[in-house]
Every structure is written in structure tokens, then in C-alpha cells.
């Protein structure tokens, strides 16, 4: 029972727990604010959304410029009169809105092609055209490339075609509004959805944004539809009237290159070949139309929740056994469950990595501290708090070797705690234990130096190892021990405690190869035997 009590870690006082929880929480907030673990957060996000599917909005349809279309119509680029014919097909079928995700910022080299497409755009009346973002390079400023003027004049809306790709190449989100100098263009998917209210996302503060810089705002995470995603038809089949008009009627249609012939984007958790930018905008529109936008938690809330989770974890793991279990659960389970719950039930992304990693570090630190404490207490006598025999033997061997190297004196002291009438104490009884513990405290108080060792060898026998202690110092320690115990006994109210005495035997030599460790213990034992023979409550010093 005593050993179990010694091994059990005592909970820290609340004031110390709070002092530890505060910096731990601040560390989590700093890690969250600085996105130090952004890669881990993205991996968690990808895992959570990889199989979180929903059916694409039924109003969406992609008319894809695919390999079959290129083979039958000819090599790219096609005359814009071809797109005009396609657009007239969609107009006649009664399509609701059309996004032409095509490069239209330069005039067509074919005579009359631009006029034909502009007229088709006007006849449809619900065409969305792209604004291309050209990054700054080679000394040139960033710019917006709008479709040529005659097409822009007839378009129902313009939208930016910029796709936000993270550093690891994954397209996880989009700025719903962006532009040069200010975020004045909606994304193509936003313009295609044509919702009555402006969709909001995470505000992005631009520090010292210049009028020639590309600015994004209202950032959201994209929830991809499918599988199978947004349905697709071949461009050439629609152009040649092989698709029933009923399949096109009332649809929001995106016209653009298929993934097989266009640069590919990689969605979170994607295992296939990726998607085209046109498909990406279709997913944006589907998400908006079905109100499945994944908002990103604002920075102060993100940092504050991370700090709170870690602080609660530290408060728990520094407490008792039950509190420790709760603290571990708060630190390692709650962040992941909270992130998943907010994402699935509230369409809100809270990045958990900062809280999880800092909490793990705190748990490991507390565990290491506890293990170190258990190891330290394992070498201590559970009753007196002094070292056990094993620690005494180990320390004596070390000091014996050190004394040989330094040619310095080493003193070993054996102490027997006794009743004043000559009877040995009975440590198995409560009164005897109390007297032994009191005497042990006196002995421990005199092992002041870092290398001094105080131990209980068993029963009522205590011991001290005093390195670099000459006979004069050993004599002073013995006299002080006896005097302190006498004063302790005289102040005791218990009659039994008032009769406690010490018998001390000390052995002091400069260690050498011929004088073994056992010789020091044996010499101190012999001196103790003589002290007891002299009438107890005294000491004998063997100084050679």
C-alpha cells in the first residue's frame, strides 16, 4: 500500500495548473494564428471531405470540348462562329444560363467570327463570360483580361476565372470575389448560379494592397459534388443536334475544355486524374445552389478555441487520475471530433492541428515528468522519504571512486534510532513510525550538499554518505544530529517520543584500492556497535 501511494502522482495545486495552462494555451493560439501546422490541417481536411459526397445540382450540365469533338471539328482553336452555332442550339433548347469558359480576350482571326458569337450571345441573353487574371512578370503589372468589347457588351455577367490552388497543388477553396485592386468580380461559378443575394465567405484583409495587385475576398472551402459529379455531354454532339433539347432545357450549362485536354486540378483526396477548371466552376455553382458552402472559421475564433482546448487539456492532465483521463480525451480526441462535427453539421471548418499537436506535446511532457517522478520515488523509502539500500550502495560506490581520484576523505555514518530505555523502536507500530519519520527528517536536513546522501538501510537504521568530509566535519555532523534529536524529544508531548535517542557510528578515510566499499560500511557498523556499548545517545568516530 505504501509503495502504491508512493508511485501515485499527486495532482498539482490549481494555481500551478493555471500557470501551466496559460502558456500552453498561448502556444496553441500562436501555432494556430501562424498556421505552423497548415500541412497537417490540410491532410485532416482532405480526409474528412474525401468521401463526404452529395448529388450535384440537377440544373447543371457541362458541354465538354473533348477528344471526340477535336477529332470531328478540327484542331483547336476553332472559329468563334462554331461557338455561335452551339450557343444558338442552347438558346433554341431553352437553356437557363450559359457559361462560356473560353479565351475571348483577343479578336478571332477568322472574319466575321467575333460578330457571329457576339450576336449569339445577345440572342441568348443569359451568357456568362470569363475575366482572366494575368500575373505580373518580366516587369509587367498584373492585369485583368476581359472578353473583347462587343462580347462584353452583350454578356449577362462577367466572372473571374481564377482558381485558388494551395501550395501542395490541391484546389480546396475559392475566392468568391476577386479582381485587380479590389474584389469586384464574382467567380464564374457564382455568376453562373446567379443567386439573388451576394454570398459571403471569410474576409481577406489585404495589407497595403496596390491598385495593380490581384485581390481575393470571401474565401470559402469548396465541397465537391459527387461522385459522379456534374454530368457532361460532348461538345460535338450538342453542336450537331444529337442531344435531345429536353436535356438542355432549363439547365445551367458550362462550355469548356474537358479534363483530358486541359490543365488538371486536384481536388482534396482525389485519386483520379483530376478535373478541369470548367468542372471546378461547376462544383462551385453546385455548392452555392444547394447552400453547401464550407465556411472557414474566423482567425480570432480559430485561435481562441485552440487555446481553450489545450488549456483544458493541461488542467486535466495535471490533476488526479480521472482528471488526467478527461484531459487526454480533451487534448487528443476533442479537437478531431470538434473539427469533424463543425464541418459535417455546420459547414464550418476549424483547423484542429495546432490544438492537437500542442496538447500532445503537453501530455508527453506531463507523462515524462510523471515517469521521472516515479523513478525518483522508486528509489526512496516510502515511510521516511530517504533513499533505499540500493540507492545507498550505488552512491557509496560512486563516491568511493571519486574519493580515490581526488584523494579526498569520505565519511560513512550509520545511525540507529532507539528508545531511551534501551529498547529498539518498533516501526510497525504507528507511534514507532512517527518517531522514525521525525528522526529521518533530522538526518535528511543534515545531508545538505548536492552529493550528500541520506538513506534508510532497514528497520530503525539510517545512514549518511558525506563526501569530502574530514574527521572534524564528521564529528560536527554527529554532534548536531544528536543535539537536534534531543531538542526534538524534549519538545514532544508524547511520552514515547520524548525518549527517542540516536546511536551513531562514523567511519572516515581517504579511499584507496586496498580499502573497499564494504570496509567503509563495516567500519561504520563497528563504530556504531561501540557507541551502543558506551551507553547509547552518543557517537563513535573511527578516523584511523
XYZ file of N, CA and C in Angstrom, residues 130-380:
753
model
N -15.760 34.883 -69.081
C -14.679 34.899 -68.084
C -13.799 36.134 -68.156
N -13.336 36.559 -66.986
C -12.287 37.571 -66.868
C -11.027 36.836 -66.431
N -9.992 36.927 -67.244
C -8.765 36.190 -66.963
C -7.809 37.050 -66.146
N -7.165 36.436 -65.167
C -6.160 37.125 -64.356
C -4.782 36.797 -64.905
N -4.058 37.827 -65.316
C -2.702 37.651 -65.840
C -1.728 38.132 -64.778
N -0.901 37.243 -64.211
C 0.000 37.655 -63.128
C 1.100 38.582 -63.626
N 1.640 39.349 -62.696
C 2.745 40.245 -63.019
C 4.019 39.433 -63.261
N 4.753 39.766 -64.302
C 6.027 39.106 -64.573
C 6.792 39.898 -65.637
N 8.116 39.701 -65.611
C 9.009 40.365 -66.563
C 8.799 41.877 -66.576
N 8.594 42.444 -65.371
C 8.425 43.880 -65.279
C 7.054 44.402 -65.651
N 6.148 43.519 -66.040
C 4.793 43.931 -66.398
C 3.861 43.755 -65.210
N 2.934 44.658 -65.065
C 1.986 44.596 -63.959
C 0.928 43.527 -64.212
N 0.342 43.069 -63.130
C -0.782 42.144 -63.260
C -1.948 42.861 -63.933
N -2.754 42.092 -64.662
C -3.858 42.721 -65.373
C -5.059 41.783 -65.461
N -6.208 42.380 -65.712
C -7.433 41.647 -65.993
C -7.664 41.664 -67.506
N -7.898 40.493 -68.052
C -8.186 40.424 -69.470
C -9.660 40.083 -69.659
N -10.420 41.076 -70.086
C -11.844 40.893 -70.331
C -12.071 40.400 -71.759
N -13.205 39.790 -72.025
C -13.537 39.472 -73.412
C -13.573 40.756 -74.251
N -13.444 40.606 -75.553
C -13.468 41.783 -76.415
C -14.780 42.537 -76.224
N -14.763 43.821 -76.543
C -15.838 44.729 -76.143
C -17.202 44.318 -76.672
N -17.283 43.876 -77.930
C -18.604 43.565 -78.479
C -19.251 42.387 -77.768
N -18.426 41.461 -77.233
C -18.982 40.335 -76.477
C -19.346 40.758 -75.053
N -18.474 41.549 -74.446
C -18.731 42.020 -73.091
C -20.031 42.817 -73.033
N -20.274 43.590 -74.081
C -21.474 44.429 -74.093
C -22.753 43.611 -74.107
N -22.696 42.409 -74.661
C -23.897 41.583 -74.765
C -24.014 40.533 -73.650
N -22.978 40.391 -72.803
C -22.977 39.351 -71.769
C -23.914 39.716 -70.629
N -24.508 38.698 -70.017
C -25.352 38.911 -68.836
C -24.515 39.185 -67.603
N -23.318 38.604 -67.564
C -22.442 38.787 -66.409
C -21.025 38.393 -66.784
N -20.069 38.948 -66.034
C -18.668 38.558 -66.149
C -18.245 37.963 -64.812
N -17.313 37.032 -64.876
C -16.823 36.418 -63.653
C -15.349 36.081 -63.769
N -14.638 36.154 -62.627
C -13.202 35.845 -62.684
C -13.001 34.329 -62.758
N -12.022 33.944 -63.556
C -11.747 32.521 -63.781
C -10.608 32.012 -62.914
N -10.146 32.822 -61.942
C -9.015 32.431 -61.111
C -9.402 31.260 -60.214
N -8.553 30.240 -60.190
C -8.747 29.072 -59.323
C -7.655 29.099 -58.262
N -8.038 29.093 -56.986
C -7.062 29.127 -55.895
C -6.541 27.716 -55.637
N -5.254 27.544 -55.858
C -4.614 26.254 -55.624
C -3.630 26.405 -54.474
N -3.718 25.536 -53.478
C -2.826 25.605 -52.325
C -1.404 25.198 -52.708
N -0.481 25.408 -51.776
C 0.932 25.157 -52.053
C 1.210 23.704 -52.408
N 0.382 22.780 -51.943
C 0.600 21.371 -52.243
C -0.083 20.931 -53.528
N -0.638 21.891 -54.279
C -1.251 21.570 -55.558
C -2.697 21.140 -55.496
N -3.332 21.244 -54.342
C -4.719 20.826 -54.181
C -5.627 22.050 -54.225
N -6.718 21.955 -54.981
C -7.696 23.044 -55.078
C -8.774 22.819 -54.022
N -8.615 23.456 -52.861
C -9.538 23.247 -51.742
C -10.566 24.365 -51.606
N -10.279 25.526 -52.161
C -11.176 26.639 -51.931
C -11.159 27.621 -53.076
N -11.915 28.686 -52.912
C -12.028 29.703 -53.950
C -12.381 31.029 -53.305
N -11.895 32.109 -53.912
C -12.336 33.443 -53.536
C -13.601 33.736 -54.341
N -14.708 33.893 -53.647
C -15.971 34.133 -54.347
C -15.959 35.447 -55.116
N -15.098 36.364 -54.696
C -14.964 37.648 -55.397
C -13.484 38.005 -55.460
N -13.068 38.568 -56.587
C -11.656 38.918 -56.767
C -11.538 39.922 -57.900
N -10.361 40.515 -57.996
C -10.111 41.457 -59.082
C -8.830 42.222 -58.827
N -8.443 43.060 -59.802
C -7.270 43.903 -59.661
C -7.638 45.121 -58.812
N -6.907 45.316 -57.713
C -7.129 46.464 -56.838
C -8.245 46.269 -55.837
N -9.320 45.579 -56.218
C -10.428 45.294 -55.307
C -11.152 44.046 -55.811
N -11.897 43.410 -54.928
C -12.581 42.162 -55.284
C -13.941 42.491 -55.888
N -13.957 42.940 -57.162
C -15.199 43.403 -57.770
C -15.811 42.395 -58.735
N -15.096 41.329 -59.091
C -15.659 40.319 -59.980
C -16.097 39.103 -59.181
N -17.295 38.595 -59.424
C -17.653 37.303 -58.813
C -16.916 36.180 -59.527
N -16.759 35.060 -58.848
C -16.213 33.881 -59.518
C -17.192 33.420 -60.591
N -16.675 32.725 -61.600
C -17.534 32.252 -62.680
C -18.683 31.397 -62.149
N -18.378 30.526 -61.177
C -19.427 29.692 -60.601
C -20.491 30.499 -59.890
N -20.072 31.616 -59.264
C -21.030 32.499 -58.601
C -21.931 33.170 -59.642
N -21.310 33.666 -60.721
C -22.082 34.321 -61.769
C -23.040 33.340 -62.444
N -22.612 32.099 -62.601
C -23.483 31.105 -63.225
C -24.669 30.774 -62.329
N -24.438 30.642 -61.022
C -25.524 30.333 -60.086
C -26.557 31.453 -60.058
N -26.084 32.716 -60.191
C -26.983 33.871 -60.288
C -27.984 33.905 -59.136
N -27.426 33.840 -57.923
C -28.286 33.872 -56.738
C -28.672 35.308 -56.412
N -29.821 35.507 -55.786
C -30.298 36.878 -55.531
C -29.454 37.630 -54.509
N -28.816 36.924 -53.579
C -28.023 37.583 -52.548
C -26.550 37.265 -52.743
N -25.711 38.230 -52.426
C -24.273 38.035 -52.524
C -23.822 37.037 -51.471
N -23.107 36.019 -51.920
C -22.592 35.010 -50.994
C -21.328 35.526 -50.310
N -21.280 35.328 -49.014
C -20.153 35.801 -48.222
C -19.249 34.637 -47.850
N -17.985 34.959 -47.677
C -17.016 33.995 -47.196
C -16.110 34.655 -46.179
N -14.952 34.061 -45.937
C -14.003 34.625 -44.977
C -13.396 35.890 -45.554
N -13.570 37.034 -44.872
C -12.949 38.266 -45.383
C -11.437 38.140 -45.376
N -10.811 38.631 -46.420
C -9.355 38.578 -46.532
C -8.842 39.995 -46.518
N -8.095 40.323 -45.486
C -7.557 41.674 -45.380
C -6.256 41.758 -46.178
N -6.208 42.691 -47.085
C -5.017 42.897 -47.898
C -4.201 44.027 -47.280
N -2.962 43.687 -46.881
C -2.087 44.692 -46.302
C -1.417 45.501 -47.415
N -1.693 46.813 -47.417
C -1.073 47.714 -48.389
C -1.296 47.229 -49.814
N -2.519 46.827 -50.132
C -2.824 46.349 -51.477
C -2.724 47.503 -52.468
N -1.933 47.299 -53.508
C -1.767 48.313 -54.540
C -2.865 48.143 -55.586
N -3.176 49.194 -56.335
C -4.259 49.099 -57.326
C -3.957 48.147 -58.467
N -2.707 47.702 -58.608
C -2.351 46.796 -59.701
C -2.158 45.357 -59.216
N -2.533 45.077 -57.980
C -2.397 43.720 -57.448
C -3.736 42.985 -57.503
N -3.640 41.666 -57.699
C -4.839 40.830 -57.697
C -5.292 40.624 -56.260
N -6.553 40.933 -55.982
C -7.100 40.886 -54.628
C -8.247 39.878 -54.592
N -8.202 38.968 -53.637
C -9.280 37.999 -53.437
C -10.002 38.252 -52.133
N -11.295 37.978 -52.092
C -12.085 38.167 -50.880
C -13.185 37.105 -50.830
N -13.788 36.962 -49.640
C -14.860 35.986 -49.423
C -14.379 34.574 -49.753
N -13.327 34.167 -49.039
C -12.767 32.829 -49.278
C -13.634 31.770 -48.625
N -13.914 30.696 -49.364
C -14.651 29.551 -48.824
C -13.946 28.276 -49.260
N -14.158 27.217 -48.483
C -13.705 25.889 -48.885
C -14.775 25.274 -49.789
N -14.329 24.550 -50.786
C -15.237 24.000 -51.775
C -15.627 22.574 -51.401
N -16.926 22.330 -51.372
C -17.419 20.974 -51.192
C -17.781 20.418 -52.561
N -17.021 19.455 -52.992
C -17.202 18.903 -54.331
C -18.413 17.973 -54.379
N -19.148 18.055 -55.499
C -20.306 17.184 -55.697
C -19.855 15.817 -56.201
N -20.723 14.854 -55.974
C -20.447 13.511 -56.498
C -19.646 12.670 -55.536
N -19.158 11.546 -56.057
C -19.276 11.119 -57.448
C -20.729 10.736 -57.805
N -21.072 10.829 -59.119
C -20.202 11.017 -60.280
C -19.935 12.461 -60.637
N -20.369 13.434 -59.882
C -20.109 14.815 -60.213
C -21.152 15.386 -61.156
N -20.781 16.506 -61.793
C -21.696 17.179 -62.712
C -21.685 16.433 -64.046
N -22.866 16.096 -64.602
C -22.898 15.334 -65.858
C -22.311 16.138 -67.022
N -21.765 15.408 -68.006
C -21.118 16.042 -69.147
C -21.664 15.473 -70.451
N -21.725 16.345 -71.470
C -22.053 15.955 -72.839
C -20.928 16.405 -73.749
N -20.733 15.692 -74.843
C -19.705 16.065 -75.803
C -20.143 17.292 -76.600
N -19.232 18.210 -76.764
C -19.499 19.458 -77.492
C -20.050 19.159 -78.882
N -19.415 18.233 -79.578
C -19.799 17.976 -80.967
C -21.200 17.383 -81.060
N -21.587 16.589 -80.067
C -22.929 16.012 -80.094
C -23.994 17.077 -79.913
N -23.746 18.049 -79.053
C -24.699 19.149 -78.888
C -24.711 20.019 -80.133
N -23.528 20.299 -80.674
C -23.426 21.149 -81.853
C -24.203 20.569 -83.028
N -24.128 19.275 -83.215
C -24.755 18.639 -84.358
C -26.196 18.202 -84.082
N -26.745 18.571 -82.941
C -28.141 18.292 -82.654
C -28.434 16.853 -82.296
N -27.411 16.125 -81.830
C -27.630 14.724 -81.461
C -28.168 14.578 -80.026
N -28.264 15.646 -79.327
C -28.769 15.632 -77.946
C -30.180 16.197 -77.956
N -31.081 15.515 -77.307
C -32.475 15.957 -77.252
C -32.567 17.309 -76.555
N -33.307 18.257 -77.099
C -33.447 19.581 -76.469
C -33.953 19.514 -75.036
N -34.732 18.480 -74.725
C -35.255 18.369 -73.355
C -34.142 18.212 -72.325
N -33.005 17.652 -72.741
C -31.871 17.510 -71.816
C -31.169 18.840 -71.565
N -31.412 19.811 -72.428
C -30.759 21.112 -72.305
C -31.693 22.173 -71.742
N -32.974 21.907 -71.782
C -33.956 22.908 -71.374
C -33.857 23.201 -69.862
N -33.832 24.492 -69.535
C -33.826 24.926 -68.137
C -32.531 24.623 -67.396
N -31.474 24.286 -68.113
C -30.213 23.905 -67.450
C -29.235 25.084 -67.411
N -28.422 25.076 -66.406
C -27.255 25.965 -66.349
C -26.108 25.204 -67.000
N -25.621 25.715 -68.094
C -24.686 24.944 -68.917
C -23.322 25.620 -68.923
N -22.283 24.810 -68.704
C -20.908 25.283 -68.765
C -20.266 24.705 -70.010
N -19.679 25.562 -70.830
C -18.987 25.135 -72.041
C -17.503 25.381 -71.840
N -16.696 24.320 -71.912
C -15.263 24.476 -71.718
C -14.531 23.191 -71.974
N -13.194 23.237 -71.913
C -12.382 22.054 -72.200
C -12.594 20.960 -71.154
N -12.549 19.730 -71.599
C -12.606 18.591 -70.683
C -11.250 18.402 -70.022
N -11.243 17.623 -68.945
C -10.004 17.413 -68.190
C -8.946 16.712 -69.028
N -9.368 15.923 -70.032
C -8.399 15.167 -70.825
C -7.519 16.062 -71.676
N -7.988 17.273 -72.033
C -7.217 18.139 -72.923
C -6.861 19.471 -72.260
N -7.238 19.684 -71.003
C -6.983 20.949 -70.312
C -6.110 20.695 -69.083
N -5.470 21.737 -68.577
C -4.737 21.580 -67.309
C -5.660 21.049 -66.218
N -5.143 20.157 -65.419
C -5.984 19.474 -64.437
C -5.783 20.045 -63.038
N -6.862 20.067 -62.311
C -6.843 20.483 -60.918
C -7.088 19.266 -60.041
N -6.452 19.264 -58.892
C -6.563 18.104 -57.994
C -7.447 18.453 -56.803
N -8.633 17.854 -56.695
C -9.483 18.087 -55.517
C -8.911 17.384 -54.285
N -9.394 17.719 -53.089
C -8.933 17.033 -51.875
C -9.218 15.538 -51.934
N -8.219 14.731 -51.622
C -8.395 13.288 -51.576
C -8.595 12.654 -52.928
N -8.314 13.383 -54.028
C -8.559 12.837 -55.362
C -7.584 11.711 -55.667
N -8.108 10.626 -56.231
C -7.272 9.503 -56.636
C -7.194 9.364 -58.154
N -8.042 10.110 -58.859
C -8.052 10.016 -60.310
C -7.093 11.007 -60.934
N -7.427 11.381 -62.187
C -6.531 12.249 -62.950
C -6.799 13.721 -62.724
N -7.794 14.073 -61.944
C -8.103 15.465 -61.681
C -9.271 15.955 -62.515
N -9.565 17.256 -62.383
C -10.700 17.861 -63.083
C -10.218 19.099 -63.820
N -11.026 19.565 -64.766
C -10.711 20.786 -65.498
C -11.204 21.998 -64.716
N -10.735 23.181 -65.131
C -11.188 24.415 -64.489
C -12.685 24.616 -64.689
N -13.213 24.161 -65.840
C -14.652 24.269 -66.077
C -15.423 23.405 -65.082
N -14.946 22.187 -64.860
C -15.598 21.325 -63.867
C -15.519 21.945 -62.475
N -14.386 22.574 -62.173
C -14.226 23.235 -60.877
C -15.321 24.282 -60.683
N -15.560 25.119 -61.696
C -16.588 26.148 -61.585
C -17.983 25.529 -61.476
N -18.171 24.360 -62.116
C -19.451 23.663 -61.969
C -19.668 23.225 -60.533
N -18.612 22.757 -59.886
C -18.727 22.370 -58.471
C -19.007 23.587 -57.597
N -18.389 24.727 -57.943
C -18.668 25.956 -57.188
C -20.152 26.315 -57.296
N -20.685 26.284 -58.511
C -22.098 26.621 -58.707
C -23.007 25.634 -57.985
N -22.679 24.340 -58.043
C -23.496 23.337 -57.368
C -23.508 23.564 -55.866
N -22.357 23.866 -55.320
C -22.250 24.123 -53.890
C -23.116 25.315 -53.485
N -23.058 26.380 -54.269
C -23.826 27.578 -53.940
C -25.325 27.350 -54.103
N -25.699 26.665 -55.164
C -27.117 26.436 -55.417
C -27.764 25.575 -54.342
N -26.990 24.691 -53.738
C -27.541 23.808 -52.709
C -27.156 24.243 -51.295
N -26.596 25.450 -51.173
C -26.227 26.011 -49.846
C -25.317 25.059 -49.077
N -24.307 24.563 -49.749
C -23.339 23.650 -49.107
C -21.954 24.288 -48.999
N -21.932 25.604 -48.939
C -20.664 26.315 -48.837
C -19.973 25.974 -47.516
N -18.685 25.666 -47.589
C -17.897 25.374 -46.389
C -17.168 26.641 -45.969
N -17.680 27.264 -44.921
C -17.053 28.485 -44.420
C -15.821 28.145 -43.597
N -14.880 29.065 -43.568
C -13.672 28.918 -42.754
C -13.820 29.784 -41.517
N -13.574 29.210 -40.352
C -13.744 29.947 -39.102
C -12.803 31.151 -39.064
N -13.307 32.265 -38.587
C -12.510 33.483 -38.486
C -11.318 33.266 -37.556
N -10.242 33.971 -37.847
C -8.990 33.777 -37.124
C -9.072 33.871 -35.611
N -9.694 34.928 -35.047
C -9.759 35.013 -33.572
C -10.485 33.828 -32.946
N -11.575 33.382 -33.559
C -12.282 32.213 -33.025
C -11.425 30.953 -33.182
N -10.792 30.807 -34.317
C -9.909 29.664 -34.554
C -8.827 29.579 -33.484
N -8.150 30.701 -33.245
C -7.056 30.729 -32.269
C -7.584 30.551 -30.849
N -8.718 31.189 -30.556
C -9.261 31.103 -29.199
C -9.703 29.703 -28.830
N -10.363 29.007 -29.756
C -10.798 27.636 -29.457
C -9.591 26.726 -29.288
N -8.563 26.911 -30.111
C -7.341 26.106 -29.969
C -6.722 26.313 -28.596
N -6.644 27.573 -28.176
C -6.072 27.871 -26.857
C -6.907 27.257 -25.743
N -8.242 27.358 -25.864
C -9.126 26.828 -24.817
C -8.994 25.316 -24.707
N -8.960 24.616 -25.829
C -8.850 23.155 -25.810
C -7.553 22.728 -25.122
N -6.451 23.371 -25.466
C -5.162 22.996 -24.869
C -5.131 23.348 -23.389
N -5.668 24.507 -23.025
C -5.690 24.884 -21.611
C -6.496 23.875 -20.785
N -7.641 23.464 -21.285
C -8.445 22.459 -20.574
C -7.705 21.126 -20.489
N -7.000 20.779 -21.554
C -6.212 19.542 -21.542
C -5.154 19.580 -20.441
N -4.429 20.685 -20.352
C -3.372 20.805 -19.341
C -3.964 20.798 -17.939
N -5.068 21.494 -17.745
C -5.710 21.482 -16.429
C -6.079 20.058 -16.019
N -6.492 19.249 -16.991
C -6.871 17.881 -16.683
C -5.687 16.984 -16.405
N -4.694 16.975 -17.292
C -3.593 16.019 -17.153
C -2.707 16.333 -15.958
N -2.801 17.545 -15.421
C -2.046 17.880 -14.211
C -2.842 17.595 -12.944
N -4.048 17.032 -13.106
C -4.872 16.708 -11.952
C -4.751 15.254 -11.549
N -5.806 14.741 -10.917
C -5.811 13.355 -10.471
C -6.042 12.385 -11.610
N -6.282 11.117 -11.250
C -6.380 10.073 -12.268
C -7.556 10.317 -13.215
N -8.734 10.578 -12.666
C -9.906 10.810 -13.517
C -9.726 12.060 -14.358
N -9.214 13.120 -13.736
C -8.988 14.365 -14.476
C -7.968 14.164 -15.586
N -6.978 13.306 -15.353
C -5.968 13.046 -16.381
C -6.587 12.363 -17.588
N -7.451 11.380 -17.340
C -8.125 10.696 -18.447
C -8.968 11.687 -19.243
N -9.692 12.546 -18.527
C -10.510 13.552 -19.204
C -9.622 14.513 -19.984
N -8.505 14.921 -19.387
C -7.589 15.840 -20.055
C -7.007 15.265 -21.329
N -6.637 13.975 -21.295
C -6.114 13.324 -22.501
C -7.186 13.280 -23.586
N -8.413 12.958 -23.195
C -9.509 12.922 -24.168
C -9.761 14.308 -24.755
N -9.716 15.342 -23.916
C -9.922 16.709 -24.403
C -8.821 17.103 -25.378
N -7.583 16.711 -25.077
C -6.465 17.128 -25.927
C -6.333 16.358 -27.217
N -6.607 15.045 -27.192
C -6.329 14.213 -28.361
C -7.573 13.797 -29.136
N -8.714 13.731 -28.481
C -9.935 13.284 -29.160
C -10.835 14.460 -29.521
N -11.010 15.388 -28.576
C -11.933 16.501 -28.801
C -11.577 17.325 -30.038
N -10.301 17.705 -30.285
C -10.029 18.527 -31.478
C -10.486 17.870 -32.773
N -10.224 16.584 -32.919
C -10.599 15.894 -34.156
C -12.117 15.757 -34.274
N -12.775 15.416 -33.166
C -14.235 15.299 -33.201
C -14.902 16.657 -33.396
N -14.342 17.695 -32.769
C -14.911 19.033 -32.909
C -14.791 19.515 -34.352
N -13.624 19.300 -34.958
C -13.442 19.711 -36.354
C -14.405 18.964 -37.269
N -14.553 17.656 -37.041
C -15.456 16.861 -37.869
C -16.910 17.275 -37.644
N -17.290 17.501 -36.386
C -18.665 17.877 -36.079
C -19.040 19.223 -36.670
N -18.145 20.206 -36.538
C -18.433 21.524 -37.098
C -18.522 21.461 -38.619
N -17.669 20.643 -39.218
C -17.664 20.543 -40.675
C -18.937 19.876 -41.189
N -19.277 18.737 -40.590
C -20.411 17.969 -41.097
C -21.758 18.578 -40.721
N -21.859 19.130 -39.517
C -23.160 19.636 -39.076
C -23.343 21.124 -39.316
N -22.253 21.886 -39.370
C -22.375 23.333 -39.532
C -21.715 23.901 -40.760
N -21.137 23.030 -41.629
C -20.427 23.509 -42.815
C -19.390 24.569 -42.457
N -18.698 24.331 -41.340
C -17.708 25.283 -40.829
C -16.410 24.536 -40.567
N -15.302 25.055 -41.106
C -14.016 24.393 -40.938
C -13.205 25.083 -39.850
N -12.893 24.302 -38.813
C -11.966 24.719 -37.759
C -10.745 23.814 -37.835
N -9.572 24.397 -38.023
C -8.341 23.619 -38.195
C -7.865 23.113 -36.835
N -7.809 21.780 -36.624
C -7.534 21.250 -35.287
C -6.064 20.951 -34.999
N -5.182 21.037 -35.994
C -3.821 20.517 -35.817
C -3.062 21.238 -34.711
N -3.186 22.563 -34.636
C -2.446 23.305 -33.612
C -2.838 22.832 -32.219
N -4.145 22.729 -31.960
C -4.602 22.265 -30.643
C -4.155 20.828 -30.395
N -4.280 19.970 -31.405
C -3.957 18.553 -31.216
C -2.473 18.359 -30.946
N -1.613 19.003 -31.720
C -0.163 18.799 -31.576
C 0.341 19.408 -30.271
N -0.098 20.621 -29.946
C 0.348 21.241 -28.688
C -0.160 20.440 -27.497
N -1.412 19.964 -27.572
C -1.931 19.122 -26.486
C -1.120 17.838 -26.357
N -0.775 17.234 -27.485
C 0.043 16.025 -27.440
C 1.389 16.305 -26.801
N 2.008 17.433 -27.158
C 3.294 17.786 -26.554
C 3.159 17.967 -25.045
N 2.068 18.600 -24.612
C 1.857 18.792 -23.170
C 1.633 17.458 -22.464
N 0.872 16.572 -23.082
C 0.618 15.259 -22.482
C 1.909 14.469 -22.367
N 2.734 14.504 -23.417
C 4.017 13.797 -23.380
C 4.916 14.391 -22.296
N 4.928 15.731 -22.184
C 5.763 16.374 -21.164
C 5.319 15.989 -19.759
N 4.009 15.992 -19.522
C 3.495 15.609 -18.198
C 3.781 14.136 -17.926
N 3.634 13.294 -18.953
C 3.932 11.868 -18.771
C 5.404 11.653 -18.445
N 6.291 12.371 -19.149
C 7.722 12.247 -18.869
C 8.050 12.717 -17.457
N 7.404 13.815 -17.063
C 7.619 14.316 -15.699
C 7.112 13.306 -14.669
N 5.981 12.687 -14.937
C 5.429 11.698 -14.012
C 6.326 10.468 -13.924
N 6.804 10.009 -15.086
C 7.690 8.837 -15.089
C 8.975 9.133 -14.350
N 9.522 10.341 -14.574
C 10.741 10.713 -13.854
C 10.488 10.748 -12.351
N 9.309 11.262 -11.980
C 8.974 11.280 -10.555
C 8.805 9.887 -9.985
N 8.164 8.988 -10.746
C 8.014 7.611 -10.288
C 9.364 6.933 -10.120
N 10.241 7.157 -11.080
C 11.577 6.557 -10.964
C 12.332 7.113 -9.766
N 12.169 8.421 -9.560
C 12.853 9.027 -8.420
C 12.301 8.485 -7.106
N 10.949 8.379 -7.034
C 10.348 7.884 -5.799
C 10.551 6.385 -5.612
N 10.812 5.679 -6.721
C 11.034 4.239 -6.598
C 12.282 3.929 -5.803
N 13.252 4.866 -5.793
C 14.475 4.664 -5.024
C 14.394 5.211 -3.617
N 13.194 5.645 -3.194
C 13.040 6.234 -1.869
C 12.234 5.309 -0.972
